[in-house]
PDB file of C-alpha atoms in Angstrom:
ATOM      1  CA  MET A 100       0.000   0.000   0.000  1.00  0.00           C
ATOM      2  CA  THR A 101       1.515   3.308  -1.075  1.00  0.00           C
ATOM      3  CA  GLU A 102       1.118   6.765   0.419  1.00  0.00           C
ATOM      4  CA  ASN A 103      -0.927   7.654  -2.674  1.00  0.00           C
ATOM      5  CA  THR A 104      -3.381   4.852  -1.856  1.00  0.00           C
ATOM      6  CA  ILE A 105      -3.797   6.110   1.703  1.00  0.00           C
ATOM      7  CA  ASN A 106      -4.288   9.683   0.476  1.00  0.00           C
ATOM      8  CA  LEU A 107      -6.963   8.589  -2.012  1.00  0.00           C
ATOM      9  CA  PHE A 108      -8.699   6.454   0.620  1.00  0.00           C
ATOM     10  CA  ASP A 109      -8.694   9.307   3.138  1.00  0.00           C
ATOM     11  CA  PHE A 110      -9.865  11.777   0.492  1.00  0.00           C
ATOM     12  CA  ILE A 111     -12.848   9.630  -0.514  1.00  0.00           C
ATOM     13  CA  TYR A 112     -13.652   8.732   3.088  1.00  0.00           C
ATOM     14  CA  SER A 113     -13.555  12.328   4.319  1.00  0.00           C
ATOM     15  CA  SER A 114     -15.557  13.568   1.314  1.00  0.00           C
ATOM     16  CA  HIS A 115     -18.367  11.075   1.819  1.00  0.00           C
ATOM     17  CA  SER A 116     -20.904  11.858   4.529  1.00  0.00           C
ATOM     18  CA  ASN A 117     -22.403   8.423   5.079  1.00  0.00           C
ATOM     19  CA  PRO A 118     -20.583   5.502   3.417  1.00  0.00           C
ATOM     20  CA  MET A 119     -22.239   2.090   3.515  1.00  0.00           C
ATOM     21  CA  THR A 120     -20.257  -0.544   5.402  1.00  0.00           C
ATOM     22  CA  SER A 121     -20.209  -4.288   4.900  1.00  0.00           C
ATOM     23  CA  GLU A 122     -18.427  -6.958   6.947  1.00  0.00           C
ATOM     24  CA  PHE A 123     -16.943 -10.208   5.669  1.00  0.00           C
ATOM     25  CA  LYS A 124     -15.621 -13.268   7.462  1.00  0.00           C
ATOM     26  CA  ARG A 125     -12.421 -15.048   6.445  1.00  0.00           C
ATOM     27  CA  GLY A 126     -13.087 -16.927   3.205  1.00  0.00           C
ATOM     28  CA  ASP A 127     -16.108 -14.847   2.196  1.00  0.00           C
ATOM     29  CA  ILE A 128     -16.218 -13.810  -1.463  1.00  0.00           C
ATOM     30  CA  ILE A 129     -16.519 -10.042  -1.884  1.00  0.00           C
ATOM     31  CA  PHE A 130     -16.967 -10.158  -5.649  1.00  0.00           C
ATOM     32  CA  HIS A 131     -16.525 -12.772  -8.362  1.00  0.00           C
ATOM     33  CA  GLU A 132     -14.363 -12.584 -11.462  1.00  0.00           C
ATOM     34  CA  GLY A 133     -16.620 -11.457 -14.309  1.00  0.00           C
ATOM     35  CA  ASP A 134     -18.971  -9.460 -12.079  1.00  0.00           C
ATOM     36  CA  ASN A 135     -19.659  -5.868 -13.102  1.00  0.00           C
ATOM     37  CA  PRO A 136     -18.603  -3.343 -10.433  1.00  0.00           C
ATOM     38  CA  ASP A 137     -21.469  -1.462  -8.819  1.00  0.00           C
ATOM     39  CA  HIS A 138     -19.546  -0.138  -5.817  1.00  0.00           C
ATOM     40  CA  LEU A 139     -16.063   1.159  -5.087  1.00  0.00           C
ATOM     41  CA  CYS A 140     -14.657  -1.077  -2.329  1.00  0.00           C
ATOM     42  CA  LEU A 141     -12.542   0.651   0.317  1.00  0.00           C
ATOM     43  CA  VAL A 142     -10.866  -1.677   2.825  1.00  0.00           C
ATOM     44  CA  GLU A 143     -11.347   0.072   6.168  1.00  0.00           C
ATOM     45  CA  LYS A 144      -9.786  -2.813   8.081  1.00  0.00           C
ATOM     46  CA  GLY A 145      -8.899  -6.387   7.274  1.00  0.00           C
ATOM     47  CA  LEU A 146      -7.194  -8.141   4.378  1.00  0.00           C
ATOM     48  CA  VAL A 147      -8.450  -8.984   0.875  1.00  0.00           C
ATOM     49  CA  GLY A 148      -6.844 -11.241  -1.715  1.00  0.00           C
ATOM     50  CA  LEU A 149      -7.482 -10.976  -5.457  1.00  0.00           C
ATOM     51  CA  PHE A 150      -7.432 -14.327  -7.268  1.00  0.00           C
ATOM     52  CA  HIS A 151      -7.759 -15.408 -10.896  1.00  0.00           C
ATOM     53  CA  TYR A 152      -9.080 -18.828 -11.881  1.00  0.00           C
ATOM     54  CA  SER A 153      -8.173 -20.295 -15.261  1.00  0.00           C
ATOM     55  CA  GLU A 154     -10.512 -22.420 -17.354  1.00  0.00           C
ATOM     56  CA  THR A 155      -8.731 -25.499 -15.993  1.00  0.00           C
ATOM     57  CA  GLY A 156      -9.364 -24.370 -12.426  1.00  0.00           C
ATOM     58  CA  LYS A 157      -5.817 -23.238 -11.662  1.00  0.00           C
ATOM     59  CA  GLU A 158      -5.777 -20.496  -9.034  1.00  0.00           C
ATOM     60  CA  THR A 159      -3.416 -17.513  -9.227  1.00  0.00           C
ATOM     61  CA  PHE A 160      -2.944 -15.090  -6.329  1.00  0.00           C
ATOM     62  CA  LEU A 161      -2.748 -11.682  -8.039  1.00  0.00           C
ATOM     63  CA  ARG A 162      -2.788  -9.002  -5.348  1.00  0.00           C
ATOM     64  CA  VAL A 163      -3.422  -8.302  -1.709  1.00  0.00           C
ATOM     65  CA  PHE A 164      -5.205  -5.300  -0.190  1.00  0.00           C
ATOM     66  CA  GLY A 165      -4.753  -4.249   3.443  1.00  0.00           C
ATOM     67  CA  ASN A 166      -6.086  -1.445   5.610  1.00  0.00           C
ATOM     68  CA  LYS A 167      -6.894   1.757   3.700  1.00  0.00           C
ATOM     69  CA  SER A 168      -6.560   0.043   0.324  1.00  0.00           C
ATOM     70  CA  ILE A 169      -9.021   0.336  -2.560  1.00  0.00           C
ATOM     71  CA  CYS A 170     -10.023  -2.963  -4.128  1.00  0.00           C
ATOM     72  CA  GLY A 171     -11.176  -3.166  -7.753  1.00  0.00           C
ATOM     73  CA  LEU A 172     -10.290   0.450  -8.530  1.00  0.00           C
ATOM     74  CA  ARG A 173      -9.284  -0.096 -12.166  1.00  0.00           C
ATOM     75  CA  SER A 174     -12.345  -2.173 -13.083  1.00  0.00           C
ATOM     76  CA  PHE A 175     -14.657   0.294 -11.350  1.00  0.00           C
ATOM     77  CA  PHE A 176     -13.396   3.362 -13.228  1.00  0.00           C
ATOM     78  CA  ALA A 177     -12.915   1.466 -16.512  1.00  0.00           C
ATOM     79  CA  ASN A 178     -16.503   0.206 -16.228  1.00  0.00           C
ATOM     80  CA  GLU A 179     -15.245  -3.302 -16.979  1.00  0.00           C
ATOM     81  CA  ALA A 180     -15.925  -6.673 -15.404  1.00  0.00           C
ATOM     82  CA  TYR A 181     -13.610  -7.663 -12.573  1.00  0.00           C
ATOM     83  CA  GLN A 182     -10.521  -9.536 -13.767  1.00  0.00           C
ATOM     84  CA  GLY A 183     -10.307 -11.548 -10.555  1.00  0.00           C
ATOM     85  CA  SER A 184     -12.288 -12.681  -7.532  1.00  0.00           C
ATOM     86  CA  ALA A 185     -11.835 -10.851  -4.219  1.00  0.00           C
ATOM     87  CA  ILE A 186     -11.800 -12.992  -1.073  1.00  0.00           C
ATOM     88  CA  ALA A 187     -11.488 -11.910   2.563  1.00  0.00           C
ATOM     89  CA  LEU A 188      -8.276 -13.412   3.981  1.00  0.00           C
ATOM     90  CA  LYS A 189      -9.285 -12.390   7.504  1.00  0.00           C
ATOM     91  CA  PRO A 190     -12.321 -10.615   9.046  1.00  0.00           C
ATOM     92  CA  THR A 191     -12.719  -7.518   6.873  1.00  0.00           C
ATOM     93  CA  GLN A 192     -14.811  -4.363   6.904  1.00  0.00           C
ATOM     94  CA  LEU A 193     -15.409  -2.516   3.640  1.00  0.00           C
ATOM     95  CA  LEU A 194     -16.783   0.917   2.888  1.00  0.00           C
ATOM     96  CA  LEU A 195     -18.892   0.753  -0.270  1.00  0.00           C
ATOM     97  CA  ILE A 196     -19.368   3.798  -2.512  1.00  0.00           C
ATOM     98  CA  SER A 197     -21.952   3.433  -5.289  1.00  0.00           C
ATOM     99  CA  LYS A 198     -21.296   4.610  -8.852  1.00  0.00           C
ATOM    100  CA  LYS A 199     -23.785   7.441  -8.472  1.00  0.00           C
ATOM    101  CA  GLU A 200     -22.155   8.596  -5.246  1.00  0.00           C
ATOM    102  CA  CYS A 201     -18.698   8.366  -6.810  1.00  0.00           C
ATOM    103  CA  GLU A 202     -19.816  10.413  -9.817  1.00  0.00           C
ATOM    104  CA  GLN A 203     -21.121  13.073  -7.439  1.00  0.00           C
ATOM    105  CA  LEU A 204     -17.795  13.095  -5.588  1.00  0.00           C
ATOM    106  CA  CYS A 205     -15.881  13.499  -8.859  1.00  0.00           C
ATOM    107  CA  THR A 206     -18.151  16.383  -9.870  1.00  0.00           C
ATOM    108  CA  GLN A 207     -17.789  18.110  -6.513  1.00  0.00           C
ATOM    109  CA  HIS A 208     -14.063  17.357  -6.238  1.00  0.00           C
ATOM    110  CA  PRO A 209     -12.417  17.286  -9.706  1.00  0.00           C
ATOM    111  CA  GLU A 210      -9.033  16.696  -8.052  1.00  0.00           C
ATOM    112  CA  LEU A 211     -10.261  13.198  -7.179  1.00  0.00           C
ATOM    113  CA  LEU A 212      -9.843  12.111 -10.806  1.00  0.00           C
ATOM    114  CA  LYS A 213      -6.228  13.265 -10.762  1.00  0.00           C
ATOM    115  CA  LYS A 214      -5.587  11.188  -7.648  1.00  0.00           C
ATOM    116  CA  VAL A 215      -7.226   8.160  -9.264  1.00  0.00           C
ATOM    117  CA  THR A 216      -5.180   8.569 -12.453  1.00  0.00           C
ATOM    118  CA  GLN A 217      -1.968   8.876 -10.458  1.00  0.00           C
ATOM    119  CA  LEU A 218      -2.723   5.754  -8.430  1.00  0.00           C
ATOM    120  CA  LEU A 219      -3.640   3.737 -11.526  1.00  0.00           C
ATOM    121  CA  ALA A 220      -0.352   4.774 -13.155  1.00  0.00           C
ATOM    122  CA  ILE A 221       1.570   3.671 -10.060  1.00  0.00           C
ATOM    123  CA  ASP A 222      -0.279   0.348  -9.999  1.00  0.00           C
ATOM    124  CA  LEU A 223       0.574  -0.189 -13.674  1.00  0.00           C
ATOM    125  CA  GLY A 224       4.256   0.364 -12.932  1.00  0.00           C
ATOM    126  CA  ILE A 225       4.132  -2.140 -10.071  1.00  0.00           C
ATOM    127  CA  ALA A 226       2.391  -4.696 -12.293  1.00  0.00           C
ATOM    128  CA  GLU A 227       5.008  -4.254 -15.028  1.00  0.00           C
ATOM    129  CA  SER A 228       7.853  -4.678 -12.532  1.00  0.00           C
ATOM    130  CA  ARG A 229       6.268  -7.801 -11.103  1.00  0.00           C
ATOM    131  CA  LEU A 230       5.762  -9.291 -14.578  1.00  0.00           C
ATOM    132  CA  ALA A 231       9.405  -8.614 -15.425  1.00  0.00           C
ATOM    133  CA  GLY A 232      10.425 -10.249 -12.157  1.00  0.00           C
ATOM    134  CA  LEU A 233       8.452 -13.391 -12.963  1.00  0.00           C
ATOM    135  CA  GLN A 234      10.382 -13.682 -16.219  1.00  0.00           C
ATOM    136  CA  ASP A 235      13.866 -12.637 -15.082  1.00  0.00           C
ATOM    137  CA  LYS A 236      14.219 -13.876 -11.494  1.00  0.00           C
ATOM    138  CA  SER A 237      14.720 -17.414 -10.278  1.00  0.00           C
ATOM    139  CA  ALA A 238      11.897 -19.171  -8.436  1.00  0.00           C
ATOM    140  CA  HIS A 239      14.067 -19.168  -5.307  1.00  0.00           C
ATOM    141  CA  LEU A 240      14.570 -15.402  -5.417  1.00  0.00           C
ATOM    142  CA  ARG A 241      10.895 -14.752  -6.170  1.00  0.00           C
ATOM    143  CA  THR A 242       9.961 -16.871  -3.167  1.00  0.00           C
ATOM    144  CA  VAL A 243      12.351 -15.021  -0.851  1.00  0.00           C
ATOM    145  CA  GLU A 244      11.093 -11.631  -2.067  1.00  0.00           C
ATOM    146  CA  THR A 245       7.473 -12.746  -1.655  1.00  0.00           C
ATOM    147  CA  LEU A 246       8.133 -13.962   1.896  1.00  0.00           C
ATOM    148  CA  ILE A 247       9.678 -10.600   2.773  1.00  0.00           C
ATOM    149  CA  PHE A 248       6.928  -8.583   1.078  1.00  0.00           C
ATOM    150  CA  LEU A 249       4.007 -10.458   2.633  1.00  0.00           C
ATOM    151  CA  LYS A 250       5.555 -10.678   6.093  1.00  0.00           C
ATOM    152  CA  GLU A 251       6.687  -7.063   6.246  1.00  0.00           C
ATOM    153  CA  LYS A 252       3.517  -5.600   4.782  1.00  0.00           C
ATOM    154  CA  TYR A 253       1.041  -7.815   6.635  1.00  0.00           C
ATOM    155  CA  PRO A 254       2.919  -9.132   9.704  1.00  0.00           C
ATOM    156  CA  ASP A 255      -0.172 -10.361  11.555  1.00  0.00           C
ATOM    157  CA  GLN A 256      -1.370 -12.591   8.721  1.00  0.00           C
ATOM    158  CA  VAL A 257      -0.364 -16.270   8.696  1.00  0.00           C
ATOM    159  CA  TRP A 258       0.280 -17.057   5.032  1.00  0.00           C
ATOM    160  CA  THR A 259      -0.123 -20.601   3.744  1.00  0.00           C
ATOM    161  CA  ARG A 260       2.557 -22.162   1.557  1.00  0.00           C
ATOM    162  CA  LYS A 261      -0.035 -22.311  -1.224  1.00  0.00           C
ATOM    163  CA  GLU A 262      -0.750 -18.561  -1.007  1.00  0.00           C
ATOM    164  CA  ILE A 263       2.975 -17.764  -0.978  1.00  0.00           C
ATOM    165  CA  ALA A 264       3.562 -19.994  -4.011  1.00  0.00           C
ATOM    166  CA  GLU A 265       0.720 -18.451  -6.011  1.00  0.00           C
ATOM    167  CA  TYR A 266       1.861 -14.912  -5.264  1.00  0.00           C
ATOM    168  CA  ALA A 267       5.475 -15.750  -6.177  1.00  0.00           C
ATOM    169  CA  GLY A 268       4.435 -17.514  -9.375  1.00  0.00           C
ATOM    170  CA  THR A 269       6.038 -20.786  -8.317  1.00  0.00           C
ATOM    171  CA  THR A 270       5.093 -24.125  -6.757  1.00  0.00           C
ATOM    172  CA  PHE A 271       4.199 -25.293  -3.261  1.00  0.00           C
ATOM    173  CA  GLU A 272       7.261 -27.571  -3.339  1.00  0.00           C
ATOM    174  CA  THR A 273       9.605 -24.682  -4.204  1.00  0.00           C
ATOM    175  CA  VAL A 274       8.266 -22.604  -1.311  1.00  0.00           C
ATOM    176  CA  THR A 275       8.699 -25.524   1.085  1.00  0.00           C
ATOM    177  CA  ARG A 276      12.292 -26.145  -0.076  1.00  0.00           C
ATOM    178  CA  THR A 277      13.173 -22.453   0.065  1.00  0.00           C
ATOM    179  CA  MET A 278      11.770 -21.997   3.562  1.00  0.00           C
ATOM    180  CA  SER A 279      13.536 -25.139   4.799  1.00  0.00           C
ATOM    181  CA  SER A 280      16.801 -23.841   3.325  1.00  0.00           C
ATOM    182  CA  LEU A 281      16.345 -20.413   4.923  1.00  0.00           C
ATOM    183  CA  GLU A 282      15.590 -22.057   8.256  1.00  0.00           C
ATOM    184  CA  LYS A 283      18.706 -24.265   8.095  1.00  0.00           C
ATOM    185  CA  GLU A 284      20.805 -21.193   7.261  1.00  0.00           C
ATOM    186  CA  GLY A 285      19.332 -19.378  10.254  1.00  0.00           C
ATOM    187  CA  HIS A 286      17.536 -16.652   8.261  1.00  0.00           C
ATOM    188  CA  ILE A 287      14.020 -17.538   9.403  1.00  0.00           C
ATOM    189  CA  THR A 288      12.498 -19.155  12.465  1.00  0.00           C
ATOM    190  CA  LYS A 289       9.314 -21.194  12.144  1.00  0.00           C
ATOM    191  CA  VAL A 290       6.650 -20.643  14.785  1.00  0.00           C
ATOM    192  CA  GLY A 291       3.890 -23.190  14.241  1.00  0.00           C
ATOM    193  CA  ARG A 292       2.467 -22.452  10.787  1.00  0.00           C
ATOM    194  CA  ASP A 293       3.979 -18.972  10.892  1.00  0.00           C
ATOM    195  CA  PHE A 294       7.574 -17.761  10.615  1.00  0.00           C
ATOM    196  CA  SER A 295       9.738 -14.783  11.501  1.00  0.00           C
ATOM    197  CA  PHE A 296      12.914 -13.349   9.988  1.00  0.00           C
ATOM    198  CA  THR A 297      16.191 -13.115  11.863  1.00  0.00           C
ATOM    199  CA  ASN A 298      17.934 -10.803   9.375  1.00  0.00           C
ATOM    200  CA  ILE A 299      15.838  -9.395   6.541  1.00  0.00           C
ATOM    201  CA  GLN A 300      18.523  -6.968   5.390  1.00  0.00           C
ATOM    202  CA  TYR A 301      20.937  -9.834   4.761  1.00  0.00           C
ATOM    203  CA  LEU A 302      18.394 -11.493   2.485  1.00  0.00           C
ATOM    204  CA  LEU A 303      17.707  -8.228   0.671  1.00  0.00           C
ATOM    205  CA  ASP A 304      21.421  -7.692   0.077  1.00  0.00           C
ATOM    206  CA  LYS A 305      22.230 -11.284  -0.866  1.00  0.00           C
ATOM    207  CA  ASN A 306      22.648 -12.013  -4.567  1.00  0.00           C
ATOM    208  CA  PHE A 307      20.728 -15.209  -5.229  1.00  0.00           C
TER     209      PHE A 307
END
């Protein structure tokens, strides 16, 4: 989550007098891939994962949205069907802004569109960098970077090996081997199903 995301969230939240809230339990589906957006989804608190399912049923973990994130922003403003399904990864509370209400906000606050455009451009850059990483980096390095990203950004969430593998664009077996290797080398400590880092900076500096 970038500072621009927080600023846009706060701007919309403070500009809206009475946003509708909706609560979801872990595992609840917020919207399905292919649905047409009818609300802008602001994550007030909780954690949301965006997943894509291929025709063969293969699941891909695309993105994660934490507190003060905006889920489905691109599809909402592009007036296109969602490209993935959003699922609550933990108890989550959303603020829902309808299209009509959002249009009124944009009319009353033209600067909102500039903030949206800026955030979409940033998201595009992140997506391009991630795509390049999937092509250029080894599965081991992608796994290490994913472990660091998910743990540092969402420290209270216990990530499954399957979720880590999908986000890193690799396999469950690769994640298991990588984590076992990091544990043997003393870089991580396993705590039940969770883990903690002993020296993140070393891993960031290490040339895999």
